[in-house]
Amino acid sequence: MELKKKRIVTIVAESILETSIIKDLKRLGSKGYTIVDARGEGARGVRSGDWDQNRNIIIQTICSEQTAHLIMDFLYDQYYDDYAIISYSAEIEVHRENKF
Amino acid sequence: MELKKKRIVTIVAESILETSIIKDLKRLGSKGYTIVDARGEGARGVRSGDWDQNRNIIIQTICSEQTAHLIMDFLYDQYYDDYAIISYSAEIEVHRENKF
Amino acid sequence: MELKKKRIVTIVAESILETSIIKDLKRLGSKGYTIVDARGEGARGVRSGDWDQNRNIIIQTICSEQTAHLIMDFLYDQYYDDYAIISYSAEIEVHRENKF
Amino acid sequence: MTGNLLDPIVLCFIVGLTAGLLKSDLKLPDQLYETLSIYLLFAIGLKGGVELANASLGAVILPTIATITLGVVIPILAYNLLRRLGRFERTDAAAIAAHYGSVSAVTYAVVLSFLIQADIAYEPYVAVLLVVLEVPAIAVGILIARMRASKGSMKWGPLLHEVFLGKSIYLLVGGLLVGYLSGPQKIESVTPLFFGLFKGALALFLLEMGIITSRRLADLKKTGPFLVGFGIVMPIISGILGTLLGAASGLSLGGTTVLATLAASASYIAAPAAMRMALPKANPTLYLTASLGITFPFNIIIGIPVYHWMSSAIHGFGG
Amino acid sequence: MTGNLLDPIVLCFIVGLTAGLLKSDLKLPDQLYETLSIYLLFAIGLKGGVELANASLGAVILPTIATITLGVVIPILAYNLLRRLGRFERTDAAAIAAHYGSVSAVTYAVVLSFLIQADIAYEPYVAVLLVVLEVPAIAVGILIARMRASKGSMKWGPLLHEVFLGKSIYLLVGGLLVGYLSGPQKIESVTPLFFGLFKGALALFLLEMGIITSRRLADLKKTGPFLVGFGIVMPIISGILGTLLGAASGLSLGGTTVLATLAASASYIAAPAAMRMALPKANPTLYLTASLGITFPFNIIIGIPVYHWMSSAIHGFGG
Amino acid sequence: MTGNLLDPIVLCFIVGLTAGLLKSDLKLPDQLYETLSIYLLFAIGLKGGVELANASLGAVILPTIATITLGVVIPILAYNLLRRLGRFERTDAAAIAAHYGSVSAVTYAVVLSFLIQADIAYEPYVAVLLVVLEVPAIAVGILIARMRASKGSMKWGPLLHEVFLGKSIYLLVGGLLVGYLSGPQKIESVTPLFFGLFKGALALFLLEMGIITSRRLADLKKTGPFLVGFGIVMPIISGILGTLLGAASGLSLGGTTVLATLAASASYIAAPAAMRMALPKANPTLYLTASLGITFPFNIIIGIPVYHWMSSAIHGFGG
Ligand SMILES: Nc1ncnc2c1ncn2[C@@H]1O[C@H](COP(=O)(O)O)[C@@H](O)[C@H]1O
Ligand SMILES: Nc1ncnc2c1ncn2[C@@H]1O[C@H](COP(=O)(O)O)[C@@H](O)[C@H]1O
Ligand SMILES: Nc1ncnc2c1ncn2[C@@H]1O[C@H](COP(=O)(O)O)[C@@H](O)[C@H]1O
Ligand code: NA
Ligand code: NA
Ligand code: NA
């Protein structure tokens, strides 16, 4: 059975942004997402996830090339200045292309 | 040192499927897998992972192009109708190509 | 806004290696990383993550093509003989290419 | 009633429920939920095992038969209501029926603490009835759904394994054995954790259950009004059956109240797991919403006092 | 002082602090941290609610007014110190000020156990003051930052929701209600968990807080010397204000010590969450380091005995 | 023996073991495992610290020397058995030897509860012996493996850090200090959590250990029969040495039983972590299977009563 190309956008951000990013994703046309708790380090220092204020989450959403671009740009404008957050986009292959 | 191309298949599914999917992967020729607990939302609603019946897991397995295709197709036939599950395949590069 | 190509290196390793791998990544030029707790199975058997000695972690770092290659090779020399560890590299697209 | 409403464990449930309905960001860590449910199941078994020491085997037989009867009758009854009146598909109806035939260990814990509060005695072997009632309905539900189901015969092996070695039953039985074998003296060293903290842990767990329940309520619109009615009427019917068979099998007022509550309670650990495996085509939203969203809160807040009242009535009548 | 230093909960904090400073790999599971903080907040509310039964509404009014006054005065004072002397940016200053106006429930728990140890009585409604003091400063902080802030008017809705339905206040208030409605009799069944284990859980939590604090200390070089001074001087000033208003509003020696400690304590649950949402431009490293890295340990180890001494002085003076 | 077998904590271990062998899906949350092991280590230290108050420094010296001797002799003995009879590679033999020279804090907790159950007194400073015995064997093991090991000289710094600041020793020593400094009075406020619940928490932890052990048993075929024999014979030999040195150094019947058990127990927290760092070439399956899969259950179920019997024998003989 043939696989179709889609994009997956991965966002690593401080956990306090969870609800607001989910709202954004839905508004921008994503039909679903998967979240994992994480820790890490970057320009804004170590976020070791050991208490409320320094947890990270990883949010992934599979979507069309175009939606992926919308999301990447929106996050850039909306959050990059003020929050510990990064995001990246990659190519993947799926069945059920209409699902995503 | 030169890197070799392989595929990584990522499966997001309700956690109750863990043992049965692992069996499937091995039977289809995967030599290993990595699992992470997750939560998410999709066509079958929010799965917030706060109790037994609505947890998700992410299973990833690195394998050959061909095995990847086998796995994707098998999952599609076996689980997609009845369960909260998605899967996708992506290209990666590794050392030790014979390991995977 | 235009996206730039980068590499993401993903390492799955026994959790005891966390601090030493992080040191390595920084020394090799990575500017950040994200970590998630995981379990799995491979050539060195099942690592079900239920106690100290059989936990895995997933470490991901976004970096340049060249740093990615350095990291992959270094891990290969340093850890592959003695530890439960795998790593792979994939292509992604990001904003802020200088950040990574 | 109000007496029950002012019990801390019921209040905790309401606080949790409200948190969810008000969309508070309050959320118990998922591993705390798991820890508490493991603790409660094991402690329930442990307590039952210790009490079992004072039980005579003979006395257990009749009530056990009564209990198994309930485990078979209730799901069949529930199935027919759901099919005939509710117009549910066979598989969905069977899956929901299995939940109502099986039991909720937490509801059991709440009725016991209700009886202790009101200090009403109950038979020392009620924990056995809890275990006995958990399984049959699950089997019945699956059998109903499988009857002349074309698609290949099912594998019972993995399923029986899932049910009998599933968290829920394994911990109850394991606790029973540890409690019974250790006996009242030796168990004392572990009672501060397993008995002393029990009710507090139950309160904390119900706080979380309240949050979870509130989420399920959101699905009510999907599941429709019939299921809401069913989630309230079915436990009452089962409660009546439980009361009758309890009294008939010679249980005391306390024991009858327990059996009535067990009959009325709907499973949310063993049954959902088994149904997901055995009847994947059954829609989980239906049975989870009915069992957790409606029947569980109904039993905790209103049901238990009602079943106690029923039992008192029949025992008053009897004697 | 040394008396306080030798209290197990303070020693646990020091053990945790040392673990962090020595880079021990000791690390409490993150969900244990969450569990303990939920447990402590709820238990604090519960205990307060039970005690509330013996409180007369009239008696609460004056102290409540005093508390609200503190909640408004302290952040304004702190803001001006930070701007004028510390030369901090408006937003940073406002965010830090909000933390010092609000409260730390754990510090409150420590002062209560300090008073119980020294068996000094306190008013039965102090938990109400804890709740009352948590919110105003957060609002004041945001208002200050927003004054003639060009960039569009802010949405208060989500913020109020965040504050009032946030973990911290919701659990305190929820606990208060459960404790108050259950009353001293019915609550007993859950006291072994919520009261009996309280101090032990507090000790374990402080062990973890010690580790977390040690991490924040690493940021001191980034935040500069002024903030260190502020983190010690500010609580003393607030402590004095609390002592004065406490005595003025007729609180006992114990109650005054509590209010002084509340005033001196800096929030690290409600305030950080609210600031991150309402004032994203404020640098979290500053307010977290000040509140957790400096003021929290200062209060636990040195502050509380000092505030107790202040209160004794004024009460000795008064009477 | 059967007496020991019917102790709830031993029964819990068996229930866990069975769960694993029957492939039940029962699984304690990983953070609960971590929480319990942190709790147990700290509580053991705490209890030891409080008891230490009644210990005279003089009395501790001889037993401490005896303990250190055991920590050096046992690993050398074990190494030679493994090399000569077992034909293991140097590194593997050294790593396994280190585990058997070091100690298991949980086994220590079980022997204490065994003595309390049988109410046999023991010296107030046994916790010190536990701490003392943990380290030397690890160093010895590494030294043996490193002798004329070509590949560059190793870095001791990070290793010593790992060992002394590792979770296991840090919590034991931290607890000792907190307990000792607080003293019997001040500690009381935290005893409900750290002493009252101790045995129950131990039971829960052993349930989980049973599950983990069952997984290790699956590796027995890989490790071969010799290691199985070694895992049973070695603790007996060490137990005898412990009994002799214990009695020789003037320990009471209880104290001798404790030292014998410490000698016989194999580490599964400090040693594995240290070996993984210092001797990466050593195969973890070997030392983990021996220590956790064979020796741990052997000691819990059979060993402890045996060591107690040995000690009784020598004390009966002595006096
Ligand atoms: N180069 C990187 N590779 C992987 N993850 C990163 C990288 N940089 C930052 N992160 C993650 O993104 C979070 C926020 O990054 P930052 O805003 O740079 O502090 C960090 O806490 C990490 O979890
Ligand atoms: N578009 C998507 N992107 C990322 N994850 C998804 C997406 N859709 C579904 N998922 C994940 O897959 C699970 C099952 O999806 P579904 O069967 O659509 O409910 C969800 O709970 C999510 O965790
Ligand atoms: N083929 C694979 N696909 C995904 N993860 C793997 C694979 N092989 C190994 N792993 C992960 O890497 C860890 C170490 O692998 P190994 O050294 O082969 O035991 C395992 O515990 C798995 O978590
Ligand atoms: Na039922
Ligand atoms: Na304050
Ligand atoms: Na030993």
Coordinates of N, CA and C and ligand atoms in Angstrom, one line a residue, chain D residues 70 74 97-104 133 137 238 259-267, ligand 4:
Chain D
L70 N -26.0 -13.3 40.7 CA -26.0 -11.9 40.3 C -25.1 -11.6 39.1
I74 N -27.4 -10.1 36.1 CA -27.4 -8.7 35.9 C -26.9 -8.4 34.4
A97 N -23.0 -4.1 29.3 CA -23.6 -5.1 30.3 C -22.5 -5.7 31.2
A98 N -21.4 -6.0 30.6 CA -20.3 -6.7 31.3 C -19.9 -5.7 32.4
H99 N -19.8 -4.4 32.2 CA -19.4 -3.5 33.2 C -20.3 -3.5 34.4
Y100 N -21.6 -3.6 34.1 CA -22.6 -3.5 35.2 C -22.8 -4.8 35.9
G101 N -22.4 -5.9 35.3 CA -22.4 -7.1 36.0 C -21.2 -7.2 36.9
S102 N -20.1 -6.6 36.5 CA -18.8 -6.7 37.3 C -18.9 -5.6 38.4
V103 N -17.8 -5.4 39.1 CA -17.9 -4.5 40.3 C -16.8 -3.4 40.3
S104 N -17.0 -2.4 41.2 CA -16.0 -1.4 41.4 C -15.5 -1.5 42.8
L133 N -17.6 -11.7 42.4 CA -18.5 -11.0 41.5 C -17.7 -10.3 40.3
A137 N -19.4 -11.8 35.1 CA -20.1 -10.9 34.1 C -19.3 -10.5 32.9
S238 N -30.2 -3.4 40.0 CA -29.2 -4.4 40.5 C -29.2 -4.3 42.0
L259 N -23.6 -6.4 49.5 CA -23.9 -7.2 48.3 C -24.7 -6.3 47.3
A260 N -25.7 -5.6 47.9 CA -26.5 -4.7 47.0 C -25.6 -3.7 46.3
T261 N -24.7 -3.1 47.1 CA -23.8 -2.1 46.5 C -22.9 -2.7 45.4
L262 N -22.4 -3.9 45.7 CA -21.5 -4.6 44.8 C -22.3 -4.9 43.5
A263 N -23.6 -5.3 43.6 CA -24.4 -5.6 42.5 C -24.6 -4.3 41.7
A264 N -24.8 -3.2 42.4 CA -25.2 -1.9 41.7 C -23.9 -1.2 41.1
S265 N -22.8 -1.6 41.6 CA -21.6 -0.9 41.2 C -21.2 -1.4 39.8
A266 N -20.5 -0.5 39.0 CA -20.1 -0.9 37.7 C -18.6 -0.9 37.6
S267 N -17.9 -1.8 37.0 CA -16.5 -1.9 36.9 C -15.9 -0.8 36.1
Ligands
NA4 NA -22.3 -4.7 39.5

